[in-house]
PDB file of C-alpha atoms in Angstrom:
ATOM      1  CA  MET A 162      32.439  43.677  98.289  1.00  0.00           C
ATOM      2  CA  THR A 163      32.572  44.374  94.875  1.00  0.00           C
ATOM      3  CA  VAL A 164      33.026  40.726  92.382  1.00  0.00           C
ATOM      4  CA  PHE A 165      35.078  42.546  89.283  1.00  0.00           C
ATOM      5  CA  GLU A 166      34.805  40.435  86.270  1.00  0.00           C
ATOM      6  CA  GLY A 167      36.335  40.830  82.612  1.00  0.00           C
ATOM      7  CA  SER A 168      32.980  39.648  80.264  1.00  0.00           C
ATOM      8  CA  PHE A 169      33.255  39.683  76.489  1.00  0.00           C
ATOM      9  CA  THR A 170      30.984  42.293  75.057  1.00  0.00           C
ATOM     10  CA  GLN A 171      31.059  45.532  74.925  1.00  0.00           C
ATOM     11  CA  THR A 172      34.623  45.069  72.872  1.00  0.00           C
ATOM     12  CA  GLU A 173      33.711  47.604  69.613  1.00  0.00           C
ATOM     13  CA  SER A 174      36.159  49.889  71.879  1.00  0.00           C
ATOM     14  CA  LEU A 175      38.841  47.379  73.201  1.00  0.00           C
ATOM     15  CA  ARG A 176      42.161  47.635  71.010  1.00  0.00           C
ATOM     16  CA  PHE A 177      44.967  45.252  70.468  1.00  0.00           C
ATOM     17  CA  ALA A 178      48.254  44.720  69.185  1.00  0.00           C
ATOM     18  CA  ILE A 179      48.735  40.904  68.635  1.00  0.00           C
ATOM     19  CA  VAL A 180      52.804  40.120  68.060  1.00  0.00           C
ATOM     20  CA  ILE A 181      54.120  37.403  65.993  1.00  0.00           C
ATOM     21  CA  GLY A 182      56.653  35.957  65.951  1.00  0.00           C
ATOM     22  CA  ARG A 183      57.249  34.599  62.244  1.00  0.00           C
ATOM     23  CA  PHE A 184      60.406  31.580  62.724  1.00  0.00           C
ATOM     24  CA  ASN A 185      57.638  28.022  63.358  1.00  0.00           C
ATOM     25  CA  ASP A 186      55.518  30.149  61.000  1.00  0.00           C
ATOM     26  CA  MET A 187      53.368  27.419  59.672  1.00  0.00           C
ATOM     27  CA  VAL A 188      52.345  26.753  63.140  1.00  0.00           C
ATOM     28  CA  VAL A 189      52.349  30.145  63.621  1.00  0.00           C
ATOM     29  CA  ASN A 190      49.544  31.917  61.659  1.00  0.00           C
ATOM     30  CA  LYS A 191      47.719  28.450  62.842  1.00  0.00           C
ATOM     31  CA  LEU A 192      47.638  30.184  66.145  1.00  0.00           C
ATOM     32  CA  LEU A 193      46.952  33.903  64.122  1.00  0.00           C
ATOM     33  CA  GLU A 194      43.358  32.575  62.902  1.00  0.00           C
ATOM     34  CA  GLY A 195      41.907  30.744  65.290  1.00  0.00           C
ATOM     35  CA  CYS A 196      42.884  34.336  66.984  1.00  0.00           C
ATOM     36  CA  GLN A 197      41.384  36.203  64.069  1.00  0.00           C
ATOM     37  CA  ASP A 198      38.999  34.403  64.594  1.00  0.00           C
ATOM     38  CA  CYS A 199      38.085  34.490  68.038  1.00  0.00           C
ATOM     39  CA  LEU A 200      38.300  39.233  68.308  1.00  0.00           C
ATOM     40  CA  LYS A 201      36.022  38.907  64.736  1.00  0.00           C
ATOM     41  CA  ARG A 202      33.292  36.612  67.154  1.00  0.00           C
ATOM     42  CA  HIS A 203      33.644  38.838  69.718  1.00  0.00           C
ATOM     43  CA  GLY A 204      32.514  41.998  67.416  1.00  0.00           C
ATOM     44  CA  VAL A 205      36.367  42.743  67.433  1.00  0.00           C
ATOM     45  CA  ASP A 206      37.272  44.410  64.155  1.00  0.00           C
ATOM     46  CA  ILE A 207      40.020  42.734  63.117  1.00  0.00           C
ATOM     47  CA  ASN A 208      41.442  45.127  60.259  1.00  0.00           C
ATOM     48  CA  PRO A 209      44.207  45.521  59.848  1.00  0.00           C
ATOM     49  CA  HIS A 210      43.580  49.245  58.134  1.00  0.00           C
ATOM     50  CA  GLY A 211      40.982  49.122  60.060  1.00  0.00           C
ATOM     51  CA  ASN A 212      41.348  51.003  64.681  1.00  0.00           C
ATOM     52  CA  GLN A 213      40.872  48.025  66.625  1.00  0.00           C
ATOM     53  CA  VAL A 214      44.259  45.640  65.988  1.00  0.00           C
ATOM     54  CA  ASP A 215      47.675  46.090  65.201  1.00  0.00           C
ATOM     55  CA  PHE A 216      50.014  42.968  63.876  1.00  0.00           C
ATOM     56  CA  TYR A 217      53.579  43.478  64.993  1.00  0.00           C
ATOM     57  CA  TRP A 218      55.196  41.281  63.228  1.00  0.00           C
ATOM     58  CA  VAL A 219      58.961  39.678  64.581  1.00  0.00           C
ATOM     59  CA  PRO A 220      61.558  37.497  63.261  1.00  0.00           C
ATOM     60  CA  GLY A 221      60.820  34.661  65.795  1.00  0.00           C
ATOM     61  CA  CYS A 222      60.792  34.770  69.914  1.00  0.00           C
ATOM     62  CA  PHE A 223      62.915  36.439  71.296  1.00  0.00           C
ATOM     63  CA  GLU A 224      62.202  39.443  69.982  1.00  0.00           C
ATOM     64  CA  ILE A 225      58.951  39.216  70.690  1.00  0.00           C
ATOM     65  CA  PRO A 226      58.703  40.383  74.677  1.00  0.00           C
ATOM     66  CA  LEU A 227      60.995  43.969  72.324  1.00  0.00           C
ATOM     67  CA  VAL A 228      58.507  45.256  71.414  1.00  0.00           C
ATOM     68  CA  ALA A 229      55.618  43.411  73.337  1.00  0.00           C
ATOM     69  CA  ARG A 230      56.260  45.962  75.595  1.00  0.00           C
ATOM     70  CA  GLN A 231      56.942  48.687  73.291  1.00  0.00           C
ATOM     71  CA  ALA A 232      53.129  48.607  72.134  1.00  0.00           C
ATOM     72  CA  ALA A 233      52.559  48.182  76.045  1.00  0.00           C
ATOM     73  CA  PHE A 234      53.860  51.471  76.543  1.00  0.00           C
ATOM     74  CA  SER A 235      52.733  53.362  73.851  1.00  0.00           C
ATOM     75  CA  ARG A 236      49.061  53.170  76.021  1.00  0.00           C
ATOM     76  CA  ARG A 237      47.647  53.252  72.655  1.00  0.00           C
ATOM     77  CA  TYR A 238      46.399  49.674  73.277  1.00  0.00           C
ATOM     78  CA  ASP A 239      44.299  47.578  76.386  1.00  0.00           C
ATOM     79  CA  VAL A 240      45.727  44.419  75.299  1.00  0.00           C
ATOM     80  CA  VAL A 241      49.188  42.467  73.507  1.00  0.00           C
ATOM     81  CA  ILE A 242      48.772  39.389  72.056  1.00  0.00           C
ATOM     82  CA  CYS A 243      51.611  37.772  72.269  1.00  0.00           C
ATOM     83  CA  LEU A 244      51.585  34.648  69.760  1.00  0.00           C
ATOM     84  CA  GLY A 245      54.639  32.414  68.671  1.00  0.00           C
ATOM     85  CA  ALA A 246      55.662  28.551  69.073  1.00  0.00           C
ATOM     86  CA  VAL A 247      59.338  27.368  70.235  1.00  0.00           C
ATOM     87  CA  ILE A 248      60.076  23.692  69.325  1.00  0.00           C
ATOM     88  CA  ARG A 249      62.728  22.110  71.463  1.00  0.00           C
ATOM     89  CA  GLY A 250      66.116  21.219  68.919  1.00  0.00           C
ATOM     90  CA  GLN A 251      68.613  19.288  69.638  1.00  0.00           C
ATOM     91  CA  THR A 252      70.162  21.345  71.817  1.00  0.00           C
ATOM     92  CA  PRO A 253      70.017  23.934  75.009  1.00  0.00           C
ATOM     93  CA  HIS A 254      68.988  27.036  72.601  1.00  0.00           C
ATOM     94  CA  PHE A 255      64.962  25.348  72.696  1.00  0.00           C
ATOM     95  CA  ASP A 256      65.377  26.076  76.935  1.00  0.00           C
ATOM     96  CA  PHE A 257      67.554  29.840  76.399  1.00  0.00           C
ATOM     97  CA  VAL A 258      64.429  30.882  74.255  1.00  0.00           C
ATOM     98  CA  ALA A 259      60.823  29.713  75.875  1.00  0.00           C
ATOM     99  CA  GLY A 260      62.830  30.974  79.441  1.00  0.00           C
ATOM    100  CA  GLU A 261      63.865  34.160  78.295  1.00  0.00           C
ATOM    101  CA  VAL A 262      60.593  34.642  76.368  1.00  0.00           C
ATOM    102  CA  SER A 263      58.331  33.777  79.637  1.00  0.00           C
ATOM    103  CA  LYS A 264      60.287  36.357  81.562  1.00  0.00           C
ATOM    104  CA  GLY A 265      59.290  39.512  78.695  1.00  0.00           C
ATOM    105  CA  ILE A 266      56.582  38.927  78.618  1.00  0.00           C
ATOM    106  CA  ALA A 267      55.788  38.481  82.196  1.00  0.00           C
ATOM    107  CA  ALA A 268      57.842  41.383  82.675  1.00  0.00           C
ATOM    108  CA  ALA A 269      55.720  43.552  79.861  1.00  0.00           C
ATOM    109  CA  ALA A 270      52.729  42.872  82.262  1.00  0.00           C
ATOM    110  CA  PHE A 271      53.870  43.867  84.938  1.00  0.00           C
ATOM    111  CA  GLN A 272      55.773  46.768  83.953  1.00  0.00           C
ATOM    112  CA  SER A 273      53.205  48.457  81.959  1.00  0.00           C
ATOM    113  CA  GLY A 274      50.017  47.632  84.248  1.00  0.00           C
ATOM    114  CA  VAL A 275      48.390  46.128  80.129  1.00  0.00           C
ATOM    115  CA  PRO A 276      47.474  42.795  80.227  1.00  0.00           C
ATOM    116  CA  VAL A 277      49.738  40.981  77.737  1.00  0.00           C
ATOM    117  CA  ILE A 278      47.833  37.525  76.670  1.00  0.00           C
ATOM    118  CA  PHE A 279      50.672  34.607  76.544  1.00  0.00           C
ATOM    119  CA  GLY A 280      50.274  32.963  73.137  1.00  0.00           C
ATOM    120  CA  VAL A 281      53.803  31.811  72.556  1.00  0.00           C
ATOM    121  CA  LEU A 282      53.134  27.768  72.231  1.00  0.00           C
ATOM    122  CA  THR A 283      56.051  25.738  74.134  1.00  0.00           C
ATOM    123  CA  THR A 284      56.733  22.547  72.643  1.00  0.00           C
ATOM    124  CA  ASP A 285      58.788  18.932  72.102  1.00  0.00           C
ATOM    125  CA  THR A 286      58.071  18.057  68.219  1.00  0.00           C
ATOM    126  CA  MET A 287      56.534  19.672  65.547  1.00  0.00           C
ATOM    127  CA  GLN A 288      53.659  17.774  65.877  1.00  0.00           C
ATOM    128  CA  GLN A 289      52.703  18.808  69.119  1.00  0.00           C
ATOM    129  CA  ALA A 290      53.215  22.323  68.273  1.00  0.00           C
ATOM    130  CA  LEU A 291      50.123  21.739  65.892  1.00  0.00           C
ATOM    131  CA  GLU A 292      48.150  19.766  68.088  1.00  0.00           C
ATOM    132  CA  ARG A 293      47.199  22.858  69.657  1.00  0.00           C
ATOM    133  CA  ALA A 294      47.525  26.124  66.221  1.00  0.00           C
ATOM    134  CA  GLY A 295      44.999  23.582  64.286  1.00  0.00           C
ATOM    135  CA  ILE A 296      45.111  19.470  63.960  1.00  0.00           C
ATOM    136  CA  LYS A 297      42.900  19.004  67.958  1.00  0.00           C
ATOM    137  CA  SER A 298      42.047  22.925  68.904  1.00  0.00           C
ATOM    138  CA  ASN A 299      43.474  25.609  68.287  1.00  0.00           C
ATOM    139  CA  LEU A 300      45.014  27.833  71.176  1.00  0.00           C
ATOM    140  CA  GLY A 301      45.407  30.747  69.135  1.00  0.00           C
ATOM    141  CA  TRP A 302      41.060  30.769  69.721  1.00  0.00           C
ATOM    142  CA  ASN A 303      41.903  30.684  73.857  1.00  0.00           C
ATOM    143  CA  TYR A 304      44.410  33.164  73.514  1.00  0.00           C
ATOM    144  CA  ALA A 305      42.084  35.655  72.225  1.00  0.00           C
ATOM    145  CA  MET A 306      39.898  34.760  74.584  1.00  0.00           C
ATOM    146  CA  ASN A 307      42.081  35.258  76.937  1.00  0.00           C
ATOM    147  CA  ALA A 308      42.400  39.753  75.747  1.00  0.00           C
ATOM    148  CA  LEU A 309      38.710  39.885  75.525  1.00  0.00           C
ATOM    149  CA  GLU A 310      38.736  39.279  79.161  1.00  0.00           C
ATOM    150  CA  MET A 311      40.869  40.919  80.860  1.00  0.00           C
ATOM    151  CA  GLY A 312      40.830  44.250  78.397  1.00  0.00           C
ATOM    152  CA  THR A 313      36.834  44.539  79.267  1.00  0.00           C
ATOM    153  CA  LEU A 314      38.024  43.612  83.786  1.00  0.00           C
ATOM    154  CA  MET A 315      41.947  45.407  83.609  1.00  0.00           C
ATOM    155  CA  ARG A 316      38.713  48.484  82.577  1.00  0.00           C
ATOM    156  CA  GLN A 317      37.063  47.736  85.584  1.00  0.00           C
ATOM    157  CA  VAL A 318      39.686  47.860  87.634  1.00  0.00           C
ATOM    158  CA  ASN A 319      41.475  51.047  85.887  1.00  0.00           C
ATOM    159  CA  GLY A 320      39.393  53.485  85.250  1.00  0.00           C
ATOM    160  CA  LEU A 321      35.795  52.143  87.180  1.00  0.00           C
ATOM    161  CA  GLY A 322      34.297  51.419  84.685  1.00  0.00           C
ATOM    162  CA  GLY A 323      35.378  54.559  82.719  1.00  0.00           C
ATOM    163  CA  SER A 324      39.692  54.820  81.607  1.00  0.00           C
ATOM    164  CA  SER A 325      41.415  52.503  79.195  1.00  0.00           C
ATOM    165  CA  TYR A 326      45.278  51.620  78.318  1.00  0.00           C
ATOM    166  CA  GLY A 327      46.651  50.744  82.457  1.00  0.00           C
ATOM    167  CA  GLN A 328      46.251  54.406  84.027  1.00  0.00           C
ATOM    168  CA  LEU A 329      43.345  55.759  86.046  1.00  0.00           C
ATOM    169  CA  THR A 330      41.412  59.042  85.139  1.00  0.00           C
ATOM    170  CA  ALA A 331      42.652  62.007  86.963  1.00  0.00           C
ATOM    171  CA  ALA A 332      38.944  62.100  88.517  1.00  0.00           C
ATOM    172  CA  SER A 333      38.854  58.234  88.968  1.00  0.00           C
ATOM    173  CA  ALA A 334      41.477  58.663  91.757  1.00  0.00           C
ATOM    174  CA  THR A 335      40.492  61.182  93.732  1.00  0.00           C
ATOM    175  CA  GLN A 336      38.171  58.894  93.815  1.00  0.00           C
ATOM    176  CA  VAL A 337      40.221  55.876  95.373  1.00  0.00           C
ATOM    177  CA  LEU A 338      41.609  58.457  97.400  1.00  0.00           C
ATOM    178  CA  ALA A 339      38.568  60.153  98.532  1.00  0.00           C
ATOM    179  CA  GLY A 340      37.316  56.699 100.204  1.00  0.00           C
ATOM    180  CA  GLU A 341      34.998  55.985  97.467  1.00  0.00           C
ATOM    181  CA  VAL A 342      35.803  52.704  95.625  1.00  0.00           C
ATOM    182  CA  GLY A 343      36.691  50.357  98.634  1.00  0.00           C
ATOM    183  CA  ARG A 344      39.078  48.173  97.214  1.00  0.00           C
ATOM    184  CA  ALA A 345      41.797  49.763  95.199  1.00  0.00           C
ATOM    185  CA  ILE A 346      45.356  50.124  93.554  1.00  0.00           C
ATOM    186  CA  ALA A 347      45.331  53.779  92.709  1.00  0.00           C
ATOM    187  CA  PRO A 348      48.638  54.859  90.443  1.00  0.00           C
ATOM    188  CA  ASP A 349      50.849  58.338  90.599  1.00  0.00           C
ATOM    189  CA  VAL A 350      47.790  60.384  88.295  1.00  0.00           C
ATOM    190  CA  SER A 351      50.280  63.136  87.978  1.00  0.00           C
ATOM    191  CA  SER A 352      53.798  61.262  86.306  1.00  0.00           C
ATOM    192  CA  ASN A 353      51.548  58.662  84.745  1.00  0.00           C
ATOM    193  CA  GLN A 354      53.272  55.056  86.555  1.00  0.00           C
ATOM    194  CA  MET A 355      51.539  52.493  88.398  1.00  0.00           C
ATOM    195  CA  VAL A 356      53.359  53.255  92.273  1.00  0.00           C
TER     196      VAL A 356
END
């Protein structure tokens, strides 16, 4: 039996899209700082003019899933990281936004086969959000760690060590279909869609 596990090394070739909801920017900017710090300390070039990380700013959390899905389906990225903050108010707006954002982000990952990291805080108060964005700890760091681990894991799962962006190469698919790999999910390589 083979064990596949992500790592936090060999990150130089991973590509990331970070989708950031601008609303509640005091919190979100701190999450972004934590995320960037983690990626940088693990060998990722976070320079926006570099070739490893692209930043997508959207108005609020509700818009995150659409852009995350488009980024994932572009096949330019190994991982999409979604950052935002939805803070409960006195109306049911929180419930609608938080629920739809979580469903949309999960759907983007499931449909594309690319890891889409849920880094959206959903808190009852601003104080709780600030605690999670740097006062007690910065969950932006954790979201980046999840992205590193999933990016390296999916490279193994999808490309059997050689391909990225949620796709098997034709040679890898041939190996899977020929039974050279114990257990795998093989895509329909003729249409580039996961089956």
